[in-house]
Coordinates of C-alpha atoms in Angstrom, one line a residue:
X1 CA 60.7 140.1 107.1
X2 CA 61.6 136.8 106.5
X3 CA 60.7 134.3 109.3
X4 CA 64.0 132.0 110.2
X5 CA 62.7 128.6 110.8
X6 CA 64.6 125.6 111.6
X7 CA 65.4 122.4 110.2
X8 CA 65.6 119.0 111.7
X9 CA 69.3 117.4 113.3
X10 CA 69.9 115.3 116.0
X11 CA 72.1 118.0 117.8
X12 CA 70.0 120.8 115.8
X13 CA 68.6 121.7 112.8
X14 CA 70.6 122.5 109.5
X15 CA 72.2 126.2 108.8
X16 CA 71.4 126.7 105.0
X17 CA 68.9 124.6 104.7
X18 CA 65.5 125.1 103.4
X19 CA 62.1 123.8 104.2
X20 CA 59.9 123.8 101.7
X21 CA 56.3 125.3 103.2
X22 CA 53.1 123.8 101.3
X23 CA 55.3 121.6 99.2
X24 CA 56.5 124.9 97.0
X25 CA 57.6 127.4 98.7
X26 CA 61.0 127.5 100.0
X27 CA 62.0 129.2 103.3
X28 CA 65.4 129.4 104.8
X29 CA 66.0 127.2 107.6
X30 CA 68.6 127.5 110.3
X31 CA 71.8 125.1 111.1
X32 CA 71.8 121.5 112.4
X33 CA 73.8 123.9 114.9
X34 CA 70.9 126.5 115.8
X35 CA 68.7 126.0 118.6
X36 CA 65.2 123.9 118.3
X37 CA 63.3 127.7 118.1
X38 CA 63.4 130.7 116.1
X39 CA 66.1 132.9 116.0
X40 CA 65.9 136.5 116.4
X41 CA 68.2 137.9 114.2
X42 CA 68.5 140.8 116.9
X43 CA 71.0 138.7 118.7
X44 CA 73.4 137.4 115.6
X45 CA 76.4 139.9 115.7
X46 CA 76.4 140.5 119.3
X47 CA 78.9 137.9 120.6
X48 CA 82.0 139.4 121.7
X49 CA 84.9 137.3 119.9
X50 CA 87.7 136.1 122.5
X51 CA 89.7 139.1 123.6
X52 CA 93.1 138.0 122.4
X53 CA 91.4 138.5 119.2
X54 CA 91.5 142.4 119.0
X55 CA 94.8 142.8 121.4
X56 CA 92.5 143.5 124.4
X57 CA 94.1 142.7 127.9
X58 CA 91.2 144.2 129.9
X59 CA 88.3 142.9 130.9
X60 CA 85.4 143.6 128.7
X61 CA 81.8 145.0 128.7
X62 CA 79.6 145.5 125.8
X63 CA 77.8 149.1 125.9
X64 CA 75.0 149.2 123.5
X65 CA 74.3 153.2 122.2
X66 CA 71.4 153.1 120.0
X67 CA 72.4 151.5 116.9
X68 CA 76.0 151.2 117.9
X69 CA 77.5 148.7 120.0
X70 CA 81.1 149.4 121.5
X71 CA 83.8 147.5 123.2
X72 CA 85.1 149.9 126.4
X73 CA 88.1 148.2 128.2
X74 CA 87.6 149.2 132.5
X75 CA 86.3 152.7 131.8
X76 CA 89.3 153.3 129.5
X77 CA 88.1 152.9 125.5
X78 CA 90.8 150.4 123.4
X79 CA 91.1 150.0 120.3
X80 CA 91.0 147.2 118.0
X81 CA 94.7 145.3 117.3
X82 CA 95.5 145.2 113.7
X83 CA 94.3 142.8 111.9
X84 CA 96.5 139.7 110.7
X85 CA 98.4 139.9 107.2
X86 CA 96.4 137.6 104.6
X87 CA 99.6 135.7 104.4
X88 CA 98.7 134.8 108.0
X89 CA 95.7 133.9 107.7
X90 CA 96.0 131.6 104.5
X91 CA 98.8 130.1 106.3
X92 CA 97.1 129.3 109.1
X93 CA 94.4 127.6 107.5
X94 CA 96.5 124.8 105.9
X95 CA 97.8 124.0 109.8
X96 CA 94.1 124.4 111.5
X97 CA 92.4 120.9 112.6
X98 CA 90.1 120.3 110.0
X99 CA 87.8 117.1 109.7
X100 CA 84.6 116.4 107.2
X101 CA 81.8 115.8 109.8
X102 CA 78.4 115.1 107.8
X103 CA 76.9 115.9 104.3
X104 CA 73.2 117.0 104.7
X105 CA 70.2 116.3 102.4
X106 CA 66.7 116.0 101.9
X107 CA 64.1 113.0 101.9
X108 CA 60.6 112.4 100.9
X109 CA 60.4 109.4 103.2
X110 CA 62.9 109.1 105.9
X111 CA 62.1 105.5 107.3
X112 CA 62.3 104.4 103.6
X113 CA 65.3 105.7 102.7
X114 CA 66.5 104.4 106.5
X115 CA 65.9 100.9 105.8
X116 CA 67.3 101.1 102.5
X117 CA 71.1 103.0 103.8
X118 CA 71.2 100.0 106.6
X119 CA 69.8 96.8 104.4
X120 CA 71.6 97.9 101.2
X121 CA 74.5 99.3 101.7
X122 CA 75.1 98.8 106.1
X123 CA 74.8 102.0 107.3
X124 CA 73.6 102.6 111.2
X125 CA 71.6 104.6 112.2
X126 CA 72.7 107.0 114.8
X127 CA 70.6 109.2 115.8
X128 CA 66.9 110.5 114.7
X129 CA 65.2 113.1 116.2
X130 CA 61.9 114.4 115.5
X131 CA 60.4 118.3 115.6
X132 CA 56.8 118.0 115.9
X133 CA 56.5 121.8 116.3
X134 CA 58.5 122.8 113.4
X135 CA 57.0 119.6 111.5
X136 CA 60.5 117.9 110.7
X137 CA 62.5 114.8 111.4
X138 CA 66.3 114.3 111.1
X139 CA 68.6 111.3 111.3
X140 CA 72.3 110.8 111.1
X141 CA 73.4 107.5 109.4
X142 CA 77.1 106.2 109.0
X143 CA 79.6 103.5 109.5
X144 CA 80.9 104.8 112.8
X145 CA 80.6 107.4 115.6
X146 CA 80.2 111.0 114.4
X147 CA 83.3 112.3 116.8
X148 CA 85.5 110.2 114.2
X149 CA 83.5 109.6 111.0
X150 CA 82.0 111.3 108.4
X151 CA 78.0 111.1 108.6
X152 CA 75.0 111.5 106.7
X153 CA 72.8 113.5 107.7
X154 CA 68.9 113.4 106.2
X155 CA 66.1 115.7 106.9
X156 CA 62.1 115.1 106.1
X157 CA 59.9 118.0 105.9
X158 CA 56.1 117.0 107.2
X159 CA 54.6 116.4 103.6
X160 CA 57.2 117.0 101.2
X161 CA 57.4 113.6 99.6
X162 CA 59.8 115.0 96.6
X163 CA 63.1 117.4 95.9
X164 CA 64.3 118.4 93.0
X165 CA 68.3 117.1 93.0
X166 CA 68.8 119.3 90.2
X167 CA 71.9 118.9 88.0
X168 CA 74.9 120.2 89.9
X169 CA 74.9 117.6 92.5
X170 CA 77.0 114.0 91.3
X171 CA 77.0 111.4 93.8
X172 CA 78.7 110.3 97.2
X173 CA 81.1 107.4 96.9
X174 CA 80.8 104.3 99.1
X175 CA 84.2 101.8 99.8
X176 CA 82.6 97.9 99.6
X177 CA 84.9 95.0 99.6
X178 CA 82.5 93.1 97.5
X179 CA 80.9 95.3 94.5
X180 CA 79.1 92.8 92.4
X181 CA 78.0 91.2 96.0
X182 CA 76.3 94.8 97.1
X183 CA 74.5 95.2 93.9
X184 CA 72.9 92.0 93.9
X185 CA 71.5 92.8 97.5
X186 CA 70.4 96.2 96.3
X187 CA 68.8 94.6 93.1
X188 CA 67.2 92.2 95.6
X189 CA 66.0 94.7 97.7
X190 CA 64.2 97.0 94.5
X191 CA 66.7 99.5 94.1
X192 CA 67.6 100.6 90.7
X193 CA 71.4 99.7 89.6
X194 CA 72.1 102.8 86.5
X195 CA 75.9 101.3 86.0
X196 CA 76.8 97.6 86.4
X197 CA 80.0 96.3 88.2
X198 CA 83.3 96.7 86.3
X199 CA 86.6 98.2 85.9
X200 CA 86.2 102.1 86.1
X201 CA 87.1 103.0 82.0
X202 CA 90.7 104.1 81.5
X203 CA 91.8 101.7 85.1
X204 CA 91.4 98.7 86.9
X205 CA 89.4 99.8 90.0
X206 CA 86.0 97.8 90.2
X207 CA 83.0 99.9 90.4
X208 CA 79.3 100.1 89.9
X209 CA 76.7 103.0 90.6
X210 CA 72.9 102.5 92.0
X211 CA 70.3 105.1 93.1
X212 CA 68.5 105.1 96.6
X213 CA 64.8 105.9 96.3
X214 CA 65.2 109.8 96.0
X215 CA 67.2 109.3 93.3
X216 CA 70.9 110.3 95.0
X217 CA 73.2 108.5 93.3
X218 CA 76.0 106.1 95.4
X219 CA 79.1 105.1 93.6
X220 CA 79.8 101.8 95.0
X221 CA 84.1 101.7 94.5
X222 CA 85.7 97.8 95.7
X223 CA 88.2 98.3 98.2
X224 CA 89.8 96.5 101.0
X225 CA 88.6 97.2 104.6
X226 CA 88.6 100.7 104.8
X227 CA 88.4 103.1 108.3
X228 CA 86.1 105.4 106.2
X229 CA 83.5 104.0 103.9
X230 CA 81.9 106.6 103.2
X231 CA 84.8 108.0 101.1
X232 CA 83.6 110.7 97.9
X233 CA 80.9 113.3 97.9
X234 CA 81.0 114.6 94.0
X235 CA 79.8 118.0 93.0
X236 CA 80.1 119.4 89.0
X237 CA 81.9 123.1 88.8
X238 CA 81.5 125.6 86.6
X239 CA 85.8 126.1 86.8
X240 CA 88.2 123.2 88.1
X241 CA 91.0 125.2 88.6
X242 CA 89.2 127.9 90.6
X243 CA 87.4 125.7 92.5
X244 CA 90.8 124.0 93.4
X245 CA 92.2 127.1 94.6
X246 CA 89.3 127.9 96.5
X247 CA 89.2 124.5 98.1
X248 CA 92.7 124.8 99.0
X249 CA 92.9 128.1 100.5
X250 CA 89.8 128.7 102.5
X251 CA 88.8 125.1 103.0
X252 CA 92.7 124.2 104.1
X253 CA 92.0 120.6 101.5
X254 CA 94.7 119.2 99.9
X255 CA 94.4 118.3 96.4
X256 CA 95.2 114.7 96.1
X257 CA 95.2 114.2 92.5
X258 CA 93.4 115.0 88.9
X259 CA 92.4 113.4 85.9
X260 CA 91.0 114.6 82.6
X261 CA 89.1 112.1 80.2
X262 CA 89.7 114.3 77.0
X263 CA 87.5 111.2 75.2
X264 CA 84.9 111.6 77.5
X265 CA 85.4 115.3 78.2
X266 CA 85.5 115.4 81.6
X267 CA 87.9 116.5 84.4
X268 CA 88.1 115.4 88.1
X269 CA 90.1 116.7 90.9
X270 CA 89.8 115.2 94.1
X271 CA 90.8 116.7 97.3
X272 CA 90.7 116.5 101.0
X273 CA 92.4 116.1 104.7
X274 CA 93.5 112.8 104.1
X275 CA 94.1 109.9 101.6
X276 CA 91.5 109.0 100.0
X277 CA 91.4 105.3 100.9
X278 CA 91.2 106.5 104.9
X279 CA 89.3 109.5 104.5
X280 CA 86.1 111.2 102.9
X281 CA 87.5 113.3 100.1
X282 CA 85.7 115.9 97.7
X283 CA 85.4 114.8 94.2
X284 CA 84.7 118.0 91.6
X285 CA 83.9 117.4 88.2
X286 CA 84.3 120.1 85.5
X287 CA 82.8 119.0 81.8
X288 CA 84.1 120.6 78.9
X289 CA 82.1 123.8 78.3
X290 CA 79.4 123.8 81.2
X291 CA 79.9 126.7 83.6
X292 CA 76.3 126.4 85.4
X293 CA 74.2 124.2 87.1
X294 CA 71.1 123.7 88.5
X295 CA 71.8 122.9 92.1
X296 CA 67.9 121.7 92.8
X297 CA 66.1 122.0 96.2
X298 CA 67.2 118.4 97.6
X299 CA 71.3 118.7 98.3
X300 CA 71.7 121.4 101.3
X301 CA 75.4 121.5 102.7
X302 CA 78.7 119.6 104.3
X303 CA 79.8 120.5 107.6
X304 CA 83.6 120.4 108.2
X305 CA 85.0 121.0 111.8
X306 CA 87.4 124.2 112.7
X307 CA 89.7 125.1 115.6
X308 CA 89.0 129.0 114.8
X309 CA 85.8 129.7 113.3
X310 CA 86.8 133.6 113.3
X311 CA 90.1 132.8 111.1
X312 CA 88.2 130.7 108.7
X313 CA 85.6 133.3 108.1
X314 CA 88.5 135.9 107.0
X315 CA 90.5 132.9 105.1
X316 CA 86.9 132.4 103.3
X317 CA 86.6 136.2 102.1
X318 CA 90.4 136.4 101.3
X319 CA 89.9 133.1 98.9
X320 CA 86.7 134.9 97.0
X321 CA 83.9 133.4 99.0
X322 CA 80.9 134.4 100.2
X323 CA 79.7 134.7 104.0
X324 CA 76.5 133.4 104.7
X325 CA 76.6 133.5 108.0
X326 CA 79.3 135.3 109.9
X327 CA 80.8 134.1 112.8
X328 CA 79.8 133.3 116.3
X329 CA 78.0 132.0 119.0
X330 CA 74.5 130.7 117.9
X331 CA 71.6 132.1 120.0
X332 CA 71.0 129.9 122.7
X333 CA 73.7 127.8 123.1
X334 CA 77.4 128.2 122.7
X335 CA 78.1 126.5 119.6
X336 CA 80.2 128.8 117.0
X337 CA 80.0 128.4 113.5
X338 CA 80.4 130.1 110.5
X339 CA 78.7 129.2 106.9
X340 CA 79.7 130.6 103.6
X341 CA 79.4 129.5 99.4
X342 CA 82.0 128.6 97.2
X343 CA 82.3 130.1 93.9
X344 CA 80.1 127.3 92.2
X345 CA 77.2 128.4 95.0
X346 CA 78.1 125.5 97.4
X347 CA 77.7 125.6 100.7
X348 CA 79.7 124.6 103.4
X349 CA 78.8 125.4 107.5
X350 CA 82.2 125.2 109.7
X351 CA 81.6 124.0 113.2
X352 CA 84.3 124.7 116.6
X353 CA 85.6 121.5 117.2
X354 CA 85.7 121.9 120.9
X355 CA 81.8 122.8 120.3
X356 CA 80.7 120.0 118.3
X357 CA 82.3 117.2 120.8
X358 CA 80.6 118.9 123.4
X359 CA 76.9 119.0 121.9
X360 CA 78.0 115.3 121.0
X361 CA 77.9 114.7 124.8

């Protein structure tokens, strides 16, 4: 049996993430949206869905018979509505409320990399919270409030001082009006500068990249004031153009434009809910040839906000992703989310908006 233990948040603990136990051994770890215990997964599975759902106009009881669980309607058994066309569903995905909410990642020493986020590159920290009983400690950092901005999140893991970022994983993208400016303050500050400020090849935008102390790599990109400065997470696939479909039909992104470097060898797509210089946007990179990655211990998941968490789960399946965790209710509290992997093996944990701004309270 494997024992479900969760990892740090400051509402909870991440879904998909992994603890490492003894510094080797990885264990699977439960949401930032799971409750600050262990889950028994006796209870996953036995929320009843909204009744609308199904077409049921009765009240509802849930009769457990052995293995079996049914849904009887008053005395009177009812059954299930039929399902909605795919066409439905992948429709309503492009009008459903979506929102990036936080990227989540691993640390070897969170007040390290704290101080660095805020000195070098003016980050706040929002919230930390620490686990003393499941021996981790999680903090959001960002440029604004997490019910309108899209936040890190880091966890520590008592003892484990070092991840493995593996290969798969690119960088996140920061907005600066100043480029050269912020490297000299992160060069002042000891951190390691791996691409000095200039003009990004084949354009005009300034740009410069630097590595915090875990080695993630930042992409500092000079822009005016910007509502969102935390603007590009960047992850390599395997397949542009599937990945693009994917993104577009169960994720509900947009794509906002692409880019191949034939000289270079490279392609880019970037997509999201917004424009890119108002809103975090994905950034995937496909190099000629490479289909696999090593996607490391150290990257763990984004979370992106959902009106329908039941919807998006069947949007997910119909695009060809995989269900990680199906959706519902969490144990303990009534947050519903759903988790699943893109084609490449990414992860991605959707969260009920209504739910998250309520945990935010």
């Amino acid at each position: 049996m494997v024992r479900v233990i969760p990892m740090a948040s400051s509402i909870r603990p991440s879904l998909s993430s992994f603890r490492l136990i003894g510094g080797s051994r990885l264990i699977p770890s439960v949401s930032s949206y799971g409750p600050c215990r262990r889950i028994s997964f006796s209870h996953v599975g036995r929320a009843i869905p909204q009744s609308h759902r199904f077409g049921l106009k009765s009240p509802m009881l849930l009769r457990r018979d052995g293995n079996c669980m049914g849904l009887i309607a008053t005395g009177i058994a009812c059954q299930s509505s039929t399902a909605a066309s795919p066409e439905n569903v992948l429709e309503w995905v492009k009008q459903d409320k979506r929102r990036m909410l936080h990227v989540v990642y691993r640390v070897g020493d969170l007040d390290r990399t704290i101080k660095f986020y805020t000195e070098c590159l003016g980050m706040k920290l929002l919230r930390k919270r620490d686990i003393p009983e499941e021996r981790y400690t999680n903090a959001f950092l960002g440029y604004g409030p997490e019910d309108s901005h899209f936040v890190i999140e880091l966890t520590y893991n008592y003892g484990v001082d070092k991840y493995d970022i593996g290969t798969g994983f690119g960088h996140f993208g920061v907005a600066v009006e100043d480029v050269a400016k912020t490297v000299e303050l992160v060069r002042a500050k000891g951190g390691k500068i791996t691409r000095e400020p200039g003009p990004v090849k084949g354009g005009k935008t300034v740009i410069a990249f630097i590595e915090d102390p875990d080695g993630y790599k930042f992409e500092l990109l000079e822009r005016g004031p910007t509502p969102e400065p935390l603007c590009q997470v960047m992850l390599r696939v395997g397949d542009l153009q599937r990945s693009i479909e994917f993104y577009e039909k169960a994720l509900g992104m947009e794509l906002l434009r692409t880019r191949d470097n034939p000289e270079y060898k490279y392609t880019i797509a970037m997509l999201g809910y917004g424009p890119e210089d108002k809103s975090t946007v994905m950034e995937l990179t496909y190099n000629y040839g490479v289909t696999e990655y090593e996607k490391g211990n150290a990257y763990a998941q984004i979370a992106i906000g959902t009106d329908d968490v039941y919807k998006t789960a069947e949007a997910v399946k119909l695009a060809g992703g995989k269900i990680t965790r199906e959706p519902g209710p969490l144990p303990g509290i009534n947050t519903k989310i759903t988790a699943c992997v893109d084609p490449d093996g990414w992860k991605t944990v959707f969260v009920d908006n209504v739910d998250f701004l309520k945990e935010l309270e």
